[in-house]
Amino acid sequence: MKKLIKPLMIIHNHNRIGSLLSKRKKNTHSKKRQVKPKVSMEWTDDDVFKLITCVESVPMLWYAKDRKYCNKVERVAAWQHMSEVDFNSKFTDADLIAKWSNIRIQYRSYFAKSRKTKFCQGAQEEVKWKFYQVMNFIGRAEEEQTTDTISNLATEDEILTDSKIDRSSTPKCTKRRRMSQSSSIIASSTSSATIVAEGMKG
């Protein structure tokens, strides 16, 4: 009987530990569910126009060539300043970033369709989205970036082409040519040695 008690106690303890772990998992899940979702404020057209104007005035938030574009600290500070000063804390910096991201995605979609229509039909279709015109600074910046990328690629192609031409124009020393060059050197050295020997005899 004593031998049977120990295995039964081990099984009982194992089951108890398993139940405790499962309870902890349930508690962690319930805690995660209790987190309140972000309350999204309602945006008016005036709010959106104001946001676009404010963002345009801070190039590091949208212009990739700006020297502060990769500075996360400066960018976060700019969003916080916009939230507190420009919007009087009506929207948090997270609200502003989320809304701006949404607007920018919409603009890029309309911009791409407009360019495609112009390319296919030869005439640019007028976009009826109310924020399209004021968002055109994004389109100009992205076109500039695309142009720079294309020019850089063209320069790289030219460099590669030039290097290929230089290599092809350089005469290759073939095996036959090397053999003929070495034989001529040997012949010239032999003839000079013969001349020296004849001079010594004389």
XYZ file of N, CA and C in Angstrom:
606
model
N 0.827 -1.214 0.000
C 0.000 0.000 0.000
C 0.855 1.256 0.000
N 1.968 1.230 0.777
C 2.846 2.395 0.834
C 3.434 2.708 -0.533
N 3.754 1.660 -1.305
C 4.314 1.850 -2.642
C 3.308 2.499 -3.577
N 2.032 2.221 -3.424
C 0.995 2.778 -4.289
C 0.687 4.226 -3.942
N 0.886 4.623 -2.699
C 0.523 5.983 -2.262
C 1.356 7.036 -2.969
N 2.676 6.801 -3.096
C 3.571 7.795 -3.704
C 3.207 8.114 -5.150
N 3.010 7.096 -6.020
C 2.596 7.428 -7.395
C 1.280 8.176 -7.453
N 0.330 7.819 -6.582
C -0.960 8.510 -6.573
C -0.800 9.964 -6.162
N 0.077 10.228 -5.193
C 0.326 11.601 -4.747
C 0.979 12.423 -5.849
N 1.906 11.801 -6.586
C 2.591 12.495 -7.697
C 1.589 12.878 -8.776
N 0.701 11.928 -9.128
C -0.322 12.196 -10.148
C -1.242 13.313 -9.694
N -1.643 13.262 -8.404
C -2.536 14.284 -7.847
C -1.886 15.666 -7.903
N -0.608 15.743 -7.504
C 0.111 17.021 -7.523
C 0.273 17.552 -8.945
N 0.552 16.644 -9.871
C 0.710 17.028 -11.281
C -0.583 17.632 -11.834
N -1.708 16.982 -11.519
C -3.011 17.489 -11.964
C -3.321 18.845 -11.338
N -2.935 19.001 -10.076
C -3.188 20.263 -9.371
C -2.386 21.407 -10.000
N -1.118 21.116 -10.317
C -0.267 22.132 -10.967
C -0.838 22.527 -12.322
N -1.308 21.497 -13.071
C -1.895 21.768 -14.383
C -3.121 22.651 -14.288
N -3.974 22.406 -13.287
C -5.183 23.221 -13.113
C -4.840 24.643 -12.716
N -3.795 24.804 -11.883
C -3.368 26.150 -11.473
C -2.835 26.949 -12.655
N -2.049 26.281 -13.507
C -1.506 26.948 -14.697
C -2.607 27.378 -15.649
N -3.606 26.494 -15.837
C -4.719 26.830 -16.726
C -5.518 28.010 -16.185
N -5.668 28.086 -14.847
C -6.376 29.219 -14.234
C -5.619 30.521 -14.460
N -4.284 30.440 -14.337
C -3.467 31.633 -14.555
C -3.594 32.133 -15.988
N -3.592 31.201 -16.937
C -3.762 31.573 -18.345
C -5.094 32.259 -18.575
N -6.145 31.713 -17.940
C -7.475 32.317 -18.073
C -7.496 33.721 -17.496
N -6.823 33.888 -16.361
C -6.773 35.206 -15.724
C -6.050 36.224 -16.587
N -4.930 35.789 -17.220
C -4.182 36.713 -18.087
C -5.013 37.107 -19.291
N -5.744 36.134 -19.866
C -6.619 36.438 -21.008
C -7.717 37.412 -20.609
N -8.287 37.203 -19.431
C -9.371 38.085 -18.987
C -8.856 39.493 -18.745
N -7.605 39.607 -18.232
C -7.015 40.925 -18.018
C -6.805 41.651 -19.338
N -6.344 40.909 -20.357
C -6.141 41.514 -21.676
C -7.454 42.012 -22.268
N -8.504 41.276 -22.061
C -9.806 41.664 -22.594
C -10.367 42.896 -21.893
N -9.932 43.140 -20.660
C -10.454 44.263 -19.888
C -9.864 45.609 -20.317
N -8.780 45.565 -21.139
C -8.176 46.816 -21.610
C -9.178 47.569 -22.472
N -9.385 48.835 -22.147
C -10.373 49.636 -22.871
C -9.875 49.985 -24.272
N -10.715 49.840 -25.264
C -10.307 50.232 -26.618
C -10.178 51.745 -26.732
N -9.367 52.179 -27.687
C -9.179 53.617 -27.889
C -10.479 54.254 -28.368
N -10.848 55.349 -27.742
C -12.048 56.082 -28.148
C -11.657 57.038 -29.269
N -12.188 56.787 -30.440
C -11.848 57.609 -31.601
C -12.813 58.789 -31.688
N -12.244 59.977 -31.646
C -13.063 61.190 -31.763
C -13.569 61.338 -33.196
N -14.689 61.981 -33.339
C -15.245 62.205 -34.677
C -14.511 63.376 -35.337
N -14.099 63.145 -36.573
C -13.353 64.155 -37.317
C -14.286 64.915 -38.255
N -14.218 66.222 -38.206
C -14.941 67.053 -39.171
C -14.007 67.356 -40.341
N -14.573 67.858 -41.428
C -13.747 68.229 -42.583
C -12.743 69.318 -42.216
N -13.171 70.242 -41.380
C -12.264 71.312 -40.939
C -11.076 70.741 -40.156
N -11.363 69.735 -39.335
C -10.284 69.089 -38.580
C -9.273 68.433 -39.521
N -9.794 67.776 -40.548
C -8.917 67.083 -41.500
C -8.076 68.085 -42.287
N -8.715 69.152 -42.776
C -7.975 70.195 -43.498
C -6.889 70.807 -42.601
N -7.226 71.013 -41.357
C -6.264 71.582 -40.408
C -5.090 70.630 -40.194
N -5.390 69.345 -40.060
C -4.339 68.346 -39.876
C -3.385 68.333 -41.074
N -3.943 68.357 -42.275
C -3.116 68.338 -43.493
C -2.212 69.566 -43.544
N -2.778 70.729 -43.235
C -2.000 71.974 -43.234
C -0.881 71.926 -42.200
N -1.202 71.411 -41.023
C -0.197 71.320 -39.952
C 0.931 70.360 -40.329
N 0.572 69.230 -40.910
C 1.588 68.253 -41.308
C 2.477 68.822 -42.411
N 1.875 69.513 -43.372
C 2.652 70.110 -44.467
C 3.693 71.099 -43.934
N 3.360 71.791 -42.859
C 4.277 72.784 -42.285
C 5.440 72.148 -41.519
N 5.389 70.822 -41.349
C 6.477 70.106 -40.649
C 7.026 69.030 -41.595
N 7.953 69.383 -42.485
C 8.431 68.455 -43.519
C 9.003 67.142 -43.000
N 9.564 67.140 -41.797
C 10.164 65.890 -41.302
C 9.124 64.787 -41.076
N 7.839 65.141 -41.084
C 6.782 64.141 -40.908
C 6.393 63.462 -42.218
N 6.834 64.029 -43.360
C 6.411 63.457 -44.641
C 7.475 63.507 -45.737
N 8.506 64.355 -45.591
C 9.500 64.528 -46.653
C 10.743 63.710 -46.319
N 10.991 62.671 -47.113
C 12.071 61.725 -46.811
C 13.459 62.348 -46.871
N 13.603 63.468 -47.575
C 14.919 64.108 -47.701
C 15.210 65.090 -46.562
N 14.226 65.325 -45.731
C 14.455 66.225 -44.602
C 15.465 65.593 -43.639
N 16.366 66.414 -43.115
C 17.455 65.886 -42.277
C 16.942 65.283 -40.965
N 15.733 65.670 -40.528
C 15.171 65.137 -39.285
C 14.166 64.007 -39.530
N 14.026 63.585 -40.777
C 13.012 62.585 -41.127
C 13.210 61.269 -40.359
N 14.454 60.874 -40.142
C 14.742 59.605 -39.454
C 14.921 59.766 -37.945
N 14.723 60.979 -37.463
C 14.874 61.234 -36.025
C 13.533 60.990 -35.326
N 13.391 59.838 -34.705
C 12.116 59.450 -34.078
C 11.734 60.377 -32.925
N 12.734 60.809 -32.176
C 12.465 61.680 -31.023
C 11.852 62.996 -31.485
N 12.437 63.587 -32.521
C 11.937 64.854 -33.063
C 10.528 64.692 -33.635
N 10.305 63.569 -34.306
C 8.993 63.330 -34.920
C 7.899 63.159 -33.858
N 8.213 62.404 -32.820
C 7.252 62.217 -31.719
C 6.933 63.553 -31.058
N 7.968 64.362 -30.842
C 7.775 65.682 -30.231
C 6.903 66.573 -31.112
N 7.075 66.462 -32.427
C 6.273 67.262 -33.362
C 4.795 66.883 -33.296
N 4.510 65.581 -33.239
C 3.116 65.124 -33.125
C 2.499 65.566 -31.795
N 3.262 65.482 -30.729
C 2.760 65.906 -29.409
C 2.472 67.406 -29.382
N 3.370 68.171 -29.988
C 3.173 69.631 -30.061
C 1.914 69.958 -30.859
N 1.723 69.246 -31.959
C 0.544 69.463 -32.798
C -0.738 69.149 -32.027
N -0.694 68.071 -31.262
C -1.861 67.672 -30.472
C -2.213 68.719 -29.419
N -1.194 69.188 -28.704
C -1.432 70.096 -27.574
C -1.681 71.541 -28.007
N -0.914 72.007 -28.989
C -0.973 73.423 -29.377
C -1.986 73.668 -30.488
N -1.859 72.927 -31.587
C -2.719 73.178 -32.750
C -4.151 72.685 -32.545
N -4.299 71.574 -31.835
C -5.640 71.002 -31.642
C -6.135 71.112 -30.201
N -5.389 71.813 -29.356
C -5.797 72.014 -27.954
C -6.167 70.708 -27.255
N -5.405 69.662 -27.571
C -5.591 68.320 -26.977
C -6.954 67.702 -27.299
N -7.601 68.193 -28.351
C -8.859 67.561 -28.792
C -8.584 66.142 -29.276
N -7.446 65.971 -29.942
C -6.997 64.652 -30.393
C -5.628 64.375 -29.777
N -5.377 63.127 -29.446
C -4.052 62.744 -28.956
C -3.091 62.640 -30.140
N -1.810 62.560 -29.837
C -0.834 62.397 -30.917
C -1.063 61.083 -31.664
N -1.513 60.044 -30.948
C -1.828 58.761 -31.598
C -3.009 58.907 -32.556
N -4.018 59.700 -32.166
C -5.165 59.962 -33.049
C -4.715 60.667 -34.322
N -3.841 61.648 -34.167
C -3.354 62.417 -35.316
C -2.564 61.533 -36.274
N -1.693 60.698 -35.711
C -0.874 59.806 -36.542
C -1.755 58.820 -37.300
N -2.737 58.244 -36.605
C -3.640 57.273 -37.237
C -4.453 57.920 -38.356
N -4.961 59.122 -38.093
C -5.759 59.819 -39.103
C -4.903 60.211 -40.295
N -3.704 60.704 -40.030
C -2.805 61.097 -41.115
C -2.435 59.894 -41.986
N -2.177 58.772 -41.352
C -1.855 57.551 -42.095
C -3.007 57.148 -43.009
N -4.225 57.258 -42.492
C -5.419 56.930 -43.269
C -5.577 57.863 -44.469
N -5.398 59.160 -44.233
C -5.528 60.156 -45.310
C -4.472 59.925 -46.385
N -3.256 59.655 -45.952
C -2.156 59.461 -46.901
C -2.381 58.226 -47.771
N -2.890 57.156 -47.179
C -3.199 55.941 -47.946
C -4.271 56.233 -48.991
N -5.314 56.969 -48.592
C -6.375 57.336 -49.533
C -5.827 58.186 -50.675
N -4.991 59.151 -50.323
C -4.421 60.025 -51.350
C -3.586 59.227 -52.351
N -2.756 58.337 -51.861
C -1.901 57.545 -52.751
C -2.726 56.693 -53.706
N -3.846 56.191 -53.219
C -4.735 55.400 -54.070
C -5.297 56.250 -55.206
N -5.810 57.447 -54.874
C -6.335 58.355 -55.900
C -5.224 58.829 -56.840
N -4.061 59.099 -56.284
C -2.925 59.589 -57.072
C -2.482 58.542 -58.098
N -2.421 57.285 -57.673
C -2.018 56.197 -58.569
C -3.033 56.010 -59.695
N -4.327 56.079 -59.364
C -5.376 55.947 -60.386
C -5.308 57.095 -61.381
N -5.062 58.301 -60.882
C -4.980 59.479 -61.743
C -3.814 59.366 -62.717
N -2.674 58.909 -62.233
C -1.496 58.751 -63.094
C -1.709 57.650 -64.127
N -2.384 56.579 -63.720
C -2.661 55.475 -64.640
C -3.581 55.938 -65.766
N -4.599 56.726 -65.423
C -5.529 57.263 -66.429
C -4.798 58.179 -67.400
N -3.919 59.012 -66.881
C -3.153 59.936 -67.720
C -2.238 59.170 -68.664
N -1.626 58.099 -68.183
C -0.719 57.293 -68.995
C -1.467 56.551 -70.100
N -2.651 56.019 -69.768
C -3.412 55.215 -70.735
C -4.196 56.071 -71.724
N -4.812 57.148 -71.242
C -5.710 57.946 -72.075
C -5.098 59.268 -72.529
N -3.974 59.645 -71.974
C -3.321 60.892 -72.366
C -3.893 62.116 -71.687
N -4.899 61.951 -70.865
C -5.509 63.079 -70.141
C -5.722 62.675 -68.692
N -5.357 63.568 -67.789
C -5.479 63.267 -66.363
C -6.912 63.478 -65.887
N -7.469 62.439 -65.289
C -8.848 62.511 -64.793
C -8.909 63.358 -63.525
N -9.925 64.194 -63.439
C -10.079 65.047 -62.263
C -10.557 64.208 -61.077
N -9.825 64.287 -60.001
C -10.173 63.537 -58.791
C -11.157 64.359 -57.964
N -12.251 63.735 -57.564
C -13.318 64.457 -56.853
C -13.191 64.369 -55.323
N -12.187 63.692 -54.850
C -11.983 63.588 -53.399
C -11.665 64.968 -52.841
N -12.358 65.388 -51.816
C -12.295 66.775 -51.313
C -10.922 67.189 -50.790
N -10.107 66.209 -50.364
C -8.798 66.553 -49.796
C -7.645 66.367 -50.793
N -7.992 66.063 -52.040
C -6.939 65.701 -53.005
C -5.987 66.861 -53.302
N -6.532 68.032 -53.573
C -5.704 69.179 -53.961
C -4.748 69.596 -52.842
N -5.249 69.641 -51.618
C -4.385 70.076 -50.507
C -3.341 69.015 -50.140
N -3.546 67.784 -50.617
C -2.584 66.709 -50.348
C -1.550 66.552 -51.460
N -1.608 67.397 -52.466
C -0.716 67.244 -53.617
C 0.762 67.415 -53.282
N 1.076 68.025 -52.163
C 2.488 68.143 -51.779
C 3.113 66.767 -51.545
N 2.289 65.802 -51.150
C 2.773 64.425 -50.982
C 3.100 63.816 -52.343
N 2.220 64.046 -53.314
C 2.450 63.530 -54.666
C 3.713 64.101 -55.285
N 3.916 65.405 -55.113
C 5.117 66.050 -55.668
C 6.390 65.482 -55.028
N 6.339 65.272 -53.716
C 7.508 64.725 -53.007
C 7.821 63.304 -53.471
N 6.779 62.500 -53.674
C 6.992 61.117 -54.093
C 7.447 61.040 -55.544
N 6.954 61.944 -56.389
C 7.422 62.004 -57.775
C 8.898 62.387 -57.822
N 9.273 63.330 -56.987
C 10.677 63.759 -56.907
C 11.568 62.598 -56.473
N 11.090 61.855 -55.497
C 11.848 60.711 -54.997
C 11.977 59.633 -56.069
N 10.884 59.403 -56.823
C 10.905 58.419 -57.905
C 11.873 58.834 -58.995
N 11.863 60.135 -59.351
C 12.769 60.656 -60.376
C 14.221 60.478 -59.957
N 14.510 60.772 -58.694
C 15.876 60.608 -58.174
C 16.308 59.148 -58.230
N 15.384 58.253 -57.896
C 15.693 56.820 -57.920
C 16.004 56.357 -59.330
N 15.186 56.819 -60.293
C 15.394 56.440 -61.696
C 16.733 56.968 -62.198
N 17.054 58.226 -61.873
C 18.322 58.815 -62.314
C 19.512 58.092 -61.690
N 19.368 57.693 -60.423
C 20.440 56.935 -59.760
C 20.646 55.577 -60.415
N 19.534 54.929 -60.769
C 19.626 53.636 -61.446
C 20.268 53.783 -62.818
N 19.915 54.876 -63.532
C 20.501 55.135 -64.849
C 22.004 55.363 -64.732
N 22.423 56.101 -63.720
C 23.850 56.360 -63.492
C 24.593 55.063 -63.202
N 23.974 54.207 -62.380
C 24.587 52.914 -62.068
C 24.721 52.060 -63.322
N 23.691 52.086 -64.194
C 23.743 51.333 -65.451
C 24.866 51.839 -66.341
N 25.034 53.181 -66.383
C 26.103 53.767 -67.194
C 27.477 53.330 -66.689
N 27.638 53.317 -65.375
C 28.919 52.905 -64.779
C 29.219 51.451 -65.113
N 28.189 50.600 -64.988
C 28.366 49.183 -65.302
C 28.691 48.978 -66.773
N 28.007 49.734 -67.657
C 28.242 49.632 -69.099
C 29.657 50.073 -69.435
N 30.091 51.194 -68.833
C 31.448 51.700 -69.075
C 32.506 50.690 -68.637
N 32.268 50.061 -67.495
C 33.238 49.078 -67.002
C 33.302 47.867 -67.923
N 32.138 47.477 -68.492
C 32.115 46.356 -69.440
C 32.869 46.709 -70.709
N 32.684 47.969 -71.183
C 33.372 48.417 -72.397
C 34.879 48.434 -72.170
N 35.302 48.935 -71.001
C 36.732 48.993 -70.676
C 37.350 47.598 -70.664
N 36.599 46.653 -70.110
C 37.117 45.288 -70.053
C 37.212 44.670 -71.440
N 36.180 44.934 -72.270
C 36.159 44.347 -73.610
C 37.205 44.983 -74.510
N 37.520 46.279 -74.303
C 38.501 46.972 -75.138
C 39.929 46.617 -74.758
N 40.153 46.101 -73.551
C 41.493 45.704 -73.119
C 41.892 44.426 -73.842
N 43.018 44.448 -74.617
C 43.408 43.252 -75.382
C 43.787 42.107 -74.457
N 43.266 40.935 -74.772
C 43.558 39.755 -73.969
C 44.818 39.070 -74.502
N 45.671 38.684 -73.615
C 46.916 38.019 -73.986
C 46.653 36.524 -74.098
N 46.546 36.024 -75.337
C 46.233 34.613 -75.546
C 47.475 33.756 -75.325
N 47.269 32.450 -75.308
C 48.368 31.519 -75.052
C 49.384 31.551 -76.179
N 48.868 31.594 -77.448
C 49.771 31.624 -78.601
C 50.628 32.874 -78.583
N 49.948 34.010 -78.243
C 50.673 35.275 -78.233
C 51.772 35.260 -77.175
N 51.464 34.709 -76.011
C 52.460 34.620 -74.951
C 53.637 33.749 -75.375
N 53.337 32.634 -76.070
C 54.395 31.728 -76.524
C 55.287 32.392 -77.553
N 54.653 33.165 -78.488
C 55.443 33.845 -79.525
C 56.323 34.921 -78.912
N 55.754 35.626 -77.890
C 56.539 36.664 -77.219
C 57.739 36.058 -76.498
N 57.540 34.949 -75.825
C 58.636 34.303 -75.086
C 59.689 33.750 -76.031
N 59.247 33.185 -77.196
C 60.202 32.636 -78.166
C 61.047 33.729 -78.787
N 60.423 34.905 -79.057
C 61.183 36.023 -79.626
C 62.212 36.542 -78.629
N 61.837 36.551 -77.328
C 62.782 36.986 -76.290
C 63.966 36.027 -76.210
N 63.671 34.726 -76.277
C 64.743 33.708 -76.228
C 65.666 33.841 -77.426
N 65.061 34.059 -78.626
C 65.853 34.180 -79.858
C 66.775 35.383 -79.798
N 66.238 36.516 -79.310
C 67.046 37.731 -79.232
C 68.191 37.565 -78.238
N 67.931 36.905 -77.116
C 68.987 36.680 -76.122
C 70.047 35.728 -76.651
N 69.630 34.714 -77.467
C 70.573 33.755 -78.049
C 71.490 34.438 -79.049
N 70.892 35.304 -79.912
C 71.681 36.010 -80.926
C 72.690 36.949 -80.283
N 72.289 37.625 -79.210
C 73.211 38.535 -78.528
C 74.350 37.760 -77.878
N 74.067 36.570 -77.359
C 75.109 35.727 -76.757
C 76.094 35.252 -77.810
N 75.610 34.927 -79.017
C 76.469 34.480 -80.120
C 77.417 35.588 -80.538
N 76.871 36.812 -80.624
C 77.693 37.965 -81.027
C 78.819 38.196 -80.023
N 78.505 38.084 -78.743
C 79.511 38.277 -77.691
C 80.596 37.213 -77.779
N 80.213 35.951 -78.061
C 81.175 34.843 -78.149
C 82.113 35.031 -79.327
N 81.560 35.435 -80.479
C 82.389 35.658 -81.667
C 83.382 36.790 -81.434
N 82.973 37.818 -80.729
C 83.857 38.951 -80.423
C 85.016 38.514 -79.549
N 84.773 37.604 -78.625
C 85.824 37.119 -77.737
C 86.830 36.269 -78.501
N 86.352 35.497 -79.496
C 87.252 34.683 -80.314
C 88.187 35.569 -81.130
N 87.590 36.620 -81.712
C 88.395 37.528 -82.533
C 89.436 38.229 -81.694
